[in-house]
Short mmCIF file of C-alpha atoms and ligand atoms in Angstrom, two decimals:
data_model
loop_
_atom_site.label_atom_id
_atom_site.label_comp_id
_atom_site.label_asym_id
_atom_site.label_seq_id
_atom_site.Cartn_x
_atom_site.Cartn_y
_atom_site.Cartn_z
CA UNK A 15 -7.25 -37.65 -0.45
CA UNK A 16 -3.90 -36.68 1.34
CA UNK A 17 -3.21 -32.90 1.86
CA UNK A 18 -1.19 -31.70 -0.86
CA UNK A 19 1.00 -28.47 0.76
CA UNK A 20 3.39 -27.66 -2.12
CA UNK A 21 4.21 -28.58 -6.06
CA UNK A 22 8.15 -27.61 -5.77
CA UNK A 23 10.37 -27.40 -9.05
CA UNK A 24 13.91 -27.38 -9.48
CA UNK A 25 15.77 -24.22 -10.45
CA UNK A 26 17.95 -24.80 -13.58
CA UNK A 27 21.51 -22.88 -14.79
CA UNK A 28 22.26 -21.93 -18.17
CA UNK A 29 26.24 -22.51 -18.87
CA UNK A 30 27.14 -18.77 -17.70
CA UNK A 31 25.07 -19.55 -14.26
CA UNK A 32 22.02 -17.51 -15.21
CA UNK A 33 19.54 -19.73 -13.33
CA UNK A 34 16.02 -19.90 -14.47
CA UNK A 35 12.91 -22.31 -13.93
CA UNK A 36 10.62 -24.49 -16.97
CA UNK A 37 7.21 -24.34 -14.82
CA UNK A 38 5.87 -22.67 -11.81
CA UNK A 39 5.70 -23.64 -8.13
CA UNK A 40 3.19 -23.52 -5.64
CA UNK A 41 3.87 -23.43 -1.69
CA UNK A 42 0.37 -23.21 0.24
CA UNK A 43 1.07 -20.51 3.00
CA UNK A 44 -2.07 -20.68 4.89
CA UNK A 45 -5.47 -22.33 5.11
CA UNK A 46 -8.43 -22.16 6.96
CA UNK A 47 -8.66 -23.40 10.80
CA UNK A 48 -12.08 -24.12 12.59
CA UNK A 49 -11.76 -23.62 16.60
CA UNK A 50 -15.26 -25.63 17.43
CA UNK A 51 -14.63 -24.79 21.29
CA UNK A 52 -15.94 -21.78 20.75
CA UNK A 53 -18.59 -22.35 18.46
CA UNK A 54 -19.80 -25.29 21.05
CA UNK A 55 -20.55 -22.11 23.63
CA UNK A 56 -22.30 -20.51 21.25
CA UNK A 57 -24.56 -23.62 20.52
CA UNK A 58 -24.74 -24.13 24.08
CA UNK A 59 -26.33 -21.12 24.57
CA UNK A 60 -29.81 -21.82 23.22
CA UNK A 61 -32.74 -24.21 24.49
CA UNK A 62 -31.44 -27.73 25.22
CA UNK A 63 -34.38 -29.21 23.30
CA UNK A 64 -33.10 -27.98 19.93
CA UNK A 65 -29.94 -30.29 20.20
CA UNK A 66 -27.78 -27.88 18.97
CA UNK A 67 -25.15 -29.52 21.07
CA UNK A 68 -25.29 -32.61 18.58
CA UNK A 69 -24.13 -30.24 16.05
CA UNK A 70 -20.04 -30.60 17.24
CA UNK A 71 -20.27 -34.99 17.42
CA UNK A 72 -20.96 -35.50 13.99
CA UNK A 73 -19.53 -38.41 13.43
CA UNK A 74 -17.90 -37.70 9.54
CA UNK A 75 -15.16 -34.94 9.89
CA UNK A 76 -14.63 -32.31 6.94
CA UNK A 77 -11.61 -30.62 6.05
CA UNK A 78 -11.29 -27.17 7.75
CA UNK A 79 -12.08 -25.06 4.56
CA UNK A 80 -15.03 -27.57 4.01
CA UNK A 81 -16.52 -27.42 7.64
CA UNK A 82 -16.15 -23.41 7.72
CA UNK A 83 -18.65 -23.01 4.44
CA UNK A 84 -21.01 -25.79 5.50
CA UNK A 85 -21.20 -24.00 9.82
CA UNK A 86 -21.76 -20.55 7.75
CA UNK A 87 -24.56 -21.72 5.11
CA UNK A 88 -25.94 -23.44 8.38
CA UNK A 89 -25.73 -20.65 10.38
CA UNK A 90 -27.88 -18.97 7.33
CA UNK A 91 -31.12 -21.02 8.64
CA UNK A 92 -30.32 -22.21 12.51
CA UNK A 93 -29.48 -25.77 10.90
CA UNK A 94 -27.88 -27.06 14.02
CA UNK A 95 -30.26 -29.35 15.28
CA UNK A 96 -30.93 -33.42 14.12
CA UNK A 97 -32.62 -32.58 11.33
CA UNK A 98 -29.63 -30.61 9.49
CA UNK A 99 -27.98 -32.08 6.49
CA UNK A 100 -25.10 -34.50 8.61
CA UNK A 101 -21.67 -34.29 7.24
CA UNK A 102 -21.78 -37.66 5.72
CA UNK A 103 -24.35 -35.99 3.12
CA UNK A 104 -22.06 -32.60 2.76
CA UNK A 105 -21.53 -33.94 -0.86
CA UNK A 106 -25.04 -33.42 -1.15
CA UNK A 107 -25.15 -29.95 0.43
CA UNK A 108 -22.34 -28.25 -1.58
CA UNK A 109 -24.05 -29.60 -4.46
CA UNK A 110 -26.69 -27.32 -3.85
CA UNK A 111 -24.61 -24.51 -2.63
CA UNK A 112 -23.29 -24.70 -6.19
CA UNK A 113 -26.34 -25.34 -8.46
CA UNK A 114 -28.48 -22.74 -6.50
CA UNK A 115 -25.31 -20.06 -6.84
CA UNK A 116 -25.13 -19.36 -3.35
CA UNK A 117 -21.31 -19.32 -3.32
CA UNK A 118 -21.16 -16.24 -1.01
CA UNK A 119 -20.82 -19.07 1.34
CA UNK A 120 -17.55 -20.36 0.08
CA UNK A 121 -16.26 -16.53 0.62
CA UNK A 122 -15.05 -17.93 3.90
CA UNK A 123 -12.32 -20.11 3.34
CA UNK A 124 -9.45 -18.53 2.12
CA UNK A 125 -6.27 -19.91 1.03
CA UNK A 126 -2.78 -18.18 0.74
CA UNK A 127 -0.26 -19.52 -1.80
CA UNK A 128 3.45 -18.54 -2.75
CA UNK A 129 3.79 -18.82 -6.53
CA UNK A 130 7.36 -19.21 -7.99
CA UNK A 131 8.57 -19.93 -11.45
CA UNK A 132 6.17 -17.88 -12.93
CA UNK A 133 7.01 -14.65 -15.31
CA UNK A 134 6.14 -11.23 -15.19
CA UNK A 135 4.01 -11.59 -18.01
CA UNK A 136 1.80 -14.81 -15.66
CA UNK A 137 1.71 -12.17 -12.95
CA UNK A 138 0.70 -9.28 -15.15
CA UNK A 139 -2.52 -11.60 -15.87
CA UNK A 140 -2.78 -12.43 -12.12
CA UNK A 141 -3.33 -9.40 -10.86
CA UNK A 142 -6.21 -8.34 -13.05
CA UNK A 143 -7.99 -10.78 -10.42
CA UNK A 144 -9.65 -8.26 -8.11
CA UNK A 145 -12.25 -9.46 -6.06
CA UNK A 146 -11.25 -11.54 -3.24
CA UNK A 147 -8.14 -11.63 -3.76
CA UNK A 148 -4.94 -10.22 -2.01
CA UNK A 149 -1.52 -10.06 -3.78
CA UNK A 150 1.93 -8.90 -2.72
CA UNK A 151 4.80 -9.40 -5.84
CA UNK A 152 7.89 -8.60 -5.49
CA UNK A 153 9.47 -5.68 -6.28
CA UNK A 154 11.57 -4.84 -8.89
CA UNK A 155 12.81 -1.57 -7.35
CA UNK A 156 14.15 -2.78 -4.18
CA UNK A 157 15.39 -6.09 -5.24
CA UNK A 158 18.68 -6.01 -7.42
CA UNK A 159 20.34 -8.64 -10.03
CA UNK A 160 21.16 -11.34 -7.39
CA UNK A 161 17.99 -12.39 -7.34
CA UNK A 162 16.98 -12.33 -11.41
CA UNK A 163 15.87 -15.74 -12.70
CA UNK A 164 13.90 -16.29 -15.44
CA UNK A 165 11.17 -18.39 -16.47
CA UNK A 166 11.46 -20.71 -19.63
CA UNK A 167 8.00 -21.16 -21.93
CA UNK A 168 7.02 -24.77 -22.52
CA UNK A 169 7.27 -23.66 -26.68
CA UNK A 170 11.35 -22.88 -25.71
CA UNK A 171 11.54 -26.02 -23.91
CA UNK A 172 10.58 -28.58 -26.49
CA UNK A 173 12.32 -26.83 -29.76
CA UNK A 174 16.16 -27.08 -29.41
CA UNK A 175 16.83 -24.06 -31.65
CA UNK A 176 14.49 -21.98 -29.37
CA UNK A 177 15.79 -23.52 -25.93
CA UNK A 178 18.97 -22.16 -27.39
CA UNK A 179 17.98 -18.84 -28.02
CA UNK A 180 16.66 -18.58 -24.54
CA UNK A 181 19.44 -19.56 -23.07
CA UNK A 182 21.89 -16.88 -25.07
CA UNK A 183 18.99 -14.80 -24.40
CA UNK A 184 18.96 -14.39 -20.52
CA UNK A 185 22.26 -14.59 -20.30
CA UNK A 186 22.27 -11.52 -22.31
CA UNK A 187 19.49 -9.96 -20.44
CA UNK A 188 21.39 -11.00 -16.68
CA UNK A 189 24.17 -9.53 -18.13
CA UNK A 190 22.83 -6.18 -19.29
CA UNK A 191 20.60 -5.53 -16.35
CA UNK A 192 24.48 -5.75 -14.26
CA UNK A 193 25.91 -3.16 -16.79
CA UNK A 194 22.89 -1.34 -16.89
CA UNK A 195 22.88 -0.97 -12.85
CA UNK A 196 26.92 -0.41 -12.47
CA UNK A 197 26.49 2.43 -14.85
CA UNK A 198 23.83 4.20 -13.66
CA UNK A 199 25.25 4.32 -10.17
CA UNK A 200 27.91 6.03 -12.12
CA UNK A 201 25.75 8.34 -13.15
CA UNK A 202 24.05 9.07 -9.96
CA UNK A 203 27.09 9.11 -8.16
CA UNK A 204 26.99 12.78 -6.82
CA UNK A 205 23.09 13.04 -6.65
CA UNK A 206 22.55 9.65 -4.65
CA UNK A 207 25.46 11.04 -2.02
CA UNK A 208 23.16 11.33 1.41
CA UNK A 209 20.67 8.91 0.32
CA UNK A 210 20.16 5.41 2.43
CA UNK A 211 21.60 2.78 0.55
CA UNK A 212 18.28 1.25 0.41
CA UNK A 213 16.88 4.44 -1.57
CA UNK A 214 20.11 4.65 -3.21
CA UNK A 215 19.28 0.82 -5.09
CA UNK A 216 15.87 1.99 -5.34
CA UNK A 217 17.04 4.55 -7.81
CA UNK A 218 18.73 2.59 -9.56
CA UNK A 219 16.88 -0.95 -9.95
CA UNK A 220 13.71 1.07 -10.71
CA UNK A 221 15.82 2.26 -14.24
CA UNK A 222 17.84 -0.96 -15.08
CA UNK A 223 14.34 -2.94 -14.58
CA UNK A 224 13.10 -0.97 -17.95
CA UNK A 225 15.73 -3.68 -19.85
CA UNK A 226 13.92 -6.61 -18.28
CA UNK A 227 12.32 -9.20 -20.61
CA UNK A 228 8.29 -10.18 -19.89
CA UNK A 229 10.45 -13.88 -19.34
CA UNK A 230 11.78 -12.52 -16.08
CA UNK A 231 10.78 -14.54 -12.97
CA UNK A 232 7.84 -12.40 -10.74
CA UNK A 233 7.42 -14.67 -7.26
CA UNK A 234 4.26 -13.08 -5.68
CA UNK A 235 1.82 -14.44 -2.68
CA UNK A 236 -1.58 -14.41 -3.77
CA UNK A 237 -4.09 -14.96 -1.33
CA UNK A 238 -8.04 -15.46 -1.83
CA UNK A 239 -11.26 -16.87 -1.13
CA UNK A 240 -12.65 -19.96 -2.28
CA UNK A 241 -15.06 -18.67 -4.09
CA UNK A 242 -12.43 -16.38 -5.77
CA UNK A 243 -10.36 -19.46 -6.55
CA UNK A 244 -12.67 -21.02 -8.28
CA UNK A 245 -13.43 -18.12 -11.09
CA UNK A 246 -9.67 -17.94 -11.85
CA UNK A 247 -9.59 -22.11 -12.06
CA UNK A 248 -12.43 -21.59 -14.38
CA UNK A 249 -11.01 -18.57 -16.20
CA UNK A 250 -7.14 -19.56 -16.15
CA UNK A 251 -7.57 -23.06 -16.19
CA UNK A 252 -8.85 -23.40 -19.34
CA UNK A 253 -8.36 -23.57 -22.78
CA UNK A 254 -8.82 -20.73 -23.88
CA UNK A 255 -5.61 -19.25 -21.18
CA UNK A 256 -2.69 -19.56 -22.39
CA UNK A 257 -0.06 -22.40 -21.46
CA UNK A 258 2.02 -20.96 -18.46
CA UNK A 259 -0.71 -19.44 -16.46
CA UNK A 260 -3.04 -22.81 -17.41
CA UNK A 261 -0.50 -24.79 -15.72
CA UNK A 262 -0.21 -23.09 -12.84
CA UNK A 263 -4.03 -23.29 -12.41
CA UNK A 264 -3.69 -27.05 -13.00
CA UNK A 265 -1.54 -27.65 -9.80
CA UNK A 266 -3.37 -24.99 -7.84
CA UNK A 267 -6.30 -26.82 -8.40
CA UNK A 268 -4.81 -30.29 -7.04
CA UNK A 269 -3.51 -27.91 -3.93
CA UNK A 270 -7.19 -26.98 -3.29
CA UNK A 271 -9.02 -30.18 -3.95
CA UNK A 272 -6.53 -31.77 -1.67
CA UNK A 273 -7.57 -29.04 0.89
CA UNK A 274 -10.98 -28.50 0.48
CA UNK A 275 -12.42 -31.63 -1.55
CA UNK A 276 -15.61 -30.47 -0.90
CA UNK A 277 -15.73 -26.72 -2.08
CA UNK A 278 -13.66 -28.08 -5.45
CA UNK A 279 -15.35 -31.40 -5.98
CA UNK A 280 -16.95 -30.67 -9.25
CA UNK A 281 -13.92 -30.20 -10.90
CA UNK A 282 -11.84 -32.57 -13.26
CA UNK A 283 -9.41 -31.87 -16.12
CA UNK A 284 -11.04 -32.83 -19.46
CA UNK A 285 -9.14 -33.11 -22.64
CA UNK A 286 -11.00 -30.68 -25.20
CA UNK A 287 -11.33 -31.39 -28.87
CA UNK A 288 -7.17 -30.29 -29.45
CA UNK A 289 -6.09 -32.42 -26.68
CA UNK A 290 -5.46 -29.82 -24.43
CA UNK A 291 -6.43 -30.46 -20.84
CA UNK A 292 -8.43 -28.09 -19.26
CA UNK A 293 -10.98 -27.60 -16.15
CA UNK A 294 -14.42 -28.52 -16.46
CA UNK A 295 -17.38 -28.24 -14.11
CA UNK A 296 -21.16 -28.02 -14.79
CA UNK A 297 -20.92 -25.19 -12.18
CA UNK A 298 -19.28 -22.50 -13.44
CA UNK A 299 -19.28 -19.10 -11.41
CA UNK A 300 -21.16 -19.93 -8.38
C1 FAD B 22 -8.53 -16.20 -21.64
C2 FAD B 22 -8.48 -14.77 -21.18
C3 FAD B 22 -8.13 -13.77 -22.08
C4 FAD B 22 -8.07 -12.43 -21.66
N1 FAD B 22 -7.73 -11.47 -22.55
C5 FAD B 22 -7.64 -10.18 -22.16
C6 FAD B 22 -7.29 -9.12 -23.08
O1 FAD B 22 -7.03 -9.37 -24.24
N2 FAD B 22 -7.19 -7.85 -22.62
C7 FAD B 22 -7.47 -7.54 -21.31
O2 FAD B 22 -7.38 -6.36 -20.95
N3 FAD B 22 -7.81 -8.49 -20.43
C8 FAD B 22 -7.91 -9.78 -20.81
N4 FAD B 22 -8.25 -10.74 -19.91
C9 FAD B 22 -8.48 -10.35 -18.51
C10 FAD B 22 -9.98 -10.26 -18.19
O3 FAD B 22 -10.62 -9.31 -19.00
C11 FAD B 22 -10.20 -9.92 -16.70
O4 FAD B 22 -9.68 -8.61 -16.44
C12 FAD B 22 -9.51 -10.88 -15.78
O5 FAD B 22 -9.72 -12.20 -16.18
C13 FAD B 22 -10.06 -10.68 -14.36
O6 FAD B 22 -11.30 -11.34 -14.25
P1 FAD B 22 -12.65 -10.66 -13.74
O7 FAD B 22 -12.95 -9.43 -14.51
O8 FAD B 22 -13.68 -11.73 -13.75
O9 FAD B 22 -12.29 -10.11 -12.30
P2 FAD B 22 -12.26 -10.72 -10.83
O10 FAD B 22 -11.63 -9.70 -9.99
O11 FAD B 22 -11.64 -12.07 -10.85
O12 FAD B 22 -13.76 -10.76 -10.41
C14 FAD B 22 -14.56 -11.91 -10.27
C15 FAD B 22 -15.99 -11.54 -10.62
O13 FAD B 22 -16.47 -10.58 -9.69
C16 FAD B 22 -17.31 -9.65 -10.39
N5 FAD B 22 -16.68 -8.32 -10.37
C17 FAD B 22 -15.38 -8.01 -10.06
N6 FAD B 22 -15.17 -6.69 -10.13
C18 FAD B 22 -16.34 -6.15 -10.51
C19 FAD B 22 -16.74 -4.82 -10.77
N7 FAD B 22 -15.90 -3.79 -10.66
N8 FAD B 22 -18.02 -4.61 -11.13
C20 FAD B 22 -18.90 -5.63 -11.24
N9 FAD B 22 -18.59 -6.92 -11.02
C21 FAD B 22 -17.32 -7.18 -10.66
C22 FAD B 22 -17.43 -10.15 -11.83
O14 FAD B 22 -18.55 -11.01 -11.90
C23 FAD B 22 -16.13 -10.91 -11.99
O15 FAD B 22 -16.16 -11.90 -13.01
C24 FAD B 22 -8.33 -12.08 -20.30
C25 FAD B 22 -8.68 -13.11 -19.40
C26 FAD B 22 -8.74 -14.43 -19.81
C27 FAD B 22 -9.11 -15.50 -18.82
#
């Protein structure tokens, strides 16, 4: 499978140039790199007539992610030598990994991805996800209106009369958040005198923000471990999430299998019994 890197959409302008987005994007920041030099001195350092040497010419390669789990579960029980599980079989070996629930393994490989087009009220969900994860979102007290877009729901997009509403709607919401701002600088005039302009906006983002709608656009980074991903493609990628974030999970989970084909090999979107697509595996929570 080729690499997939990124899942860009297009940014959209309602008639008053209020731009906003109808589905999120996803820009891989980081993966995984193995640096087998160094792990060849290591191998070289025990008897020659264990082979370990053997363990860097395997013939298959694995994607980076892929080859860091497999060298650590290996490393678990000295399985360098000719008797190890070869990567032609790795198939076989991560199905084990998975059925036995020894994902600490896949705690390894961690990816970092950029996630656009997605509301405040995606990223609210987002960051309940705690372990092995890493999140930075951006900040709605130091960045100001020139930067608002908003995020359109699939419901708004397919109903005229509510694509219209939305619309009127974020204009409204762009254009109070401006009046809101320009007035309260009025308002803090004398008592923001002496402050850096940077704490200056501070002050007054961190008020307008309060007329903000749950539709406003929240890019964050979210960084974690593979076996981190795959409990939120489990939890978020089913049917029981709800649309926005479920879509997201749906291209994050092309990103990864493209990356790590092993580690994510078990999953496929299934249609349940309402149509809706979701992500099956017969290992759930490894
Ligand atoms: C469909 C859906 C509906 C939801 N509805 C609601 C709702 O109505 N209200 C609401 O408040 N939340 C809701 N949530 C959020 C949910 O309760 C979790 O907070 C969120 O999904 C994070 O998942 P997690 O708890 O598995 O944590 P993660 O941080 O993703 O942790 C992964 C796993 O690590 C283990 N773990 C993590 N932290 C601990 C810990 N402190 N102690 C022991 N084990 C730990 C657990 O096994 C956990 O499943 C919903 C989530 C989904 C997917």
């Amino acid at each position: 499978m080729n690499s997939i890197d990124a899942c860009h959409v297009d940014v959209h302008h309602t008639l008053k140039g209020t731009p906003f987005l109808t589905e999120p994007g996803v820009v891989l920041l980081s993966r995984p790199e193995m640096l087998s030099d160094e792990l060849a001195t290591f191998l070289a350092g025990f008897d020659a007539s264990l082979e370990f040497n053997d363990y860097l010419s395997d013939p298959v390669t694995l994607s980076p992610a892929d080859a860091l789990a497999k060298t650590a579960g290996q490393t678990c029980y000295a399985s360098f030598g000719p008797k190890r599980t070869w990567n032609e079989n790795a198939g076989r070996y991560f199905q084990n990994i998975k059925s036995s629930g020894h994902g600490s393994v896949l705690e390894h490989a961690t990816f970092s991805m950029l996630f656009y087009g997605v509301s405040r009220s995606l990223t609210h969900e987002l960051v309940r996800h705690r372990a092995g994860t890493a999140m930075s979102q951006i900040s709605q007290r130091y960045v100001d209106g020139r930067v608002l877009r908003f995020v359109e729901r699939p419901e708004f997009q397919s109903h005229p009369g509510l694509h219209t509403l939305f619309m009127s709607r974020i204009d409204r919401a762009a254009g109070e958040y401006e009046d809101l701002a320009d007035l309260l600088e009025v308002v803090h005039r004398e008592s923001l005198e002496g402050f850096k302009r940077t704490e200056r906006r501070k002050i007054v983002n961190q008020a307008a923000r309060a007329s903000l709608p749950n539709e406003v656009e929240a890019p964050i980074v979210f960084s974690g471990n593979c076996r981190a991903w795959r409990h939120m493609l489990e939890a978020r990628g089913s049917a029981h999430a709800e649309p926005e974030i479920r879509a997201l999970f749906h291209k994050v989970l092309r990103i990864l299998q493209s990356q790590a084909p092993m580690i994510f090999s078990d999953y496929r979107l299934e249609p349940n019994e309402q149509g809706v697509d979701e992500v099956a595996t017969e290992f759930r929570k490894v």
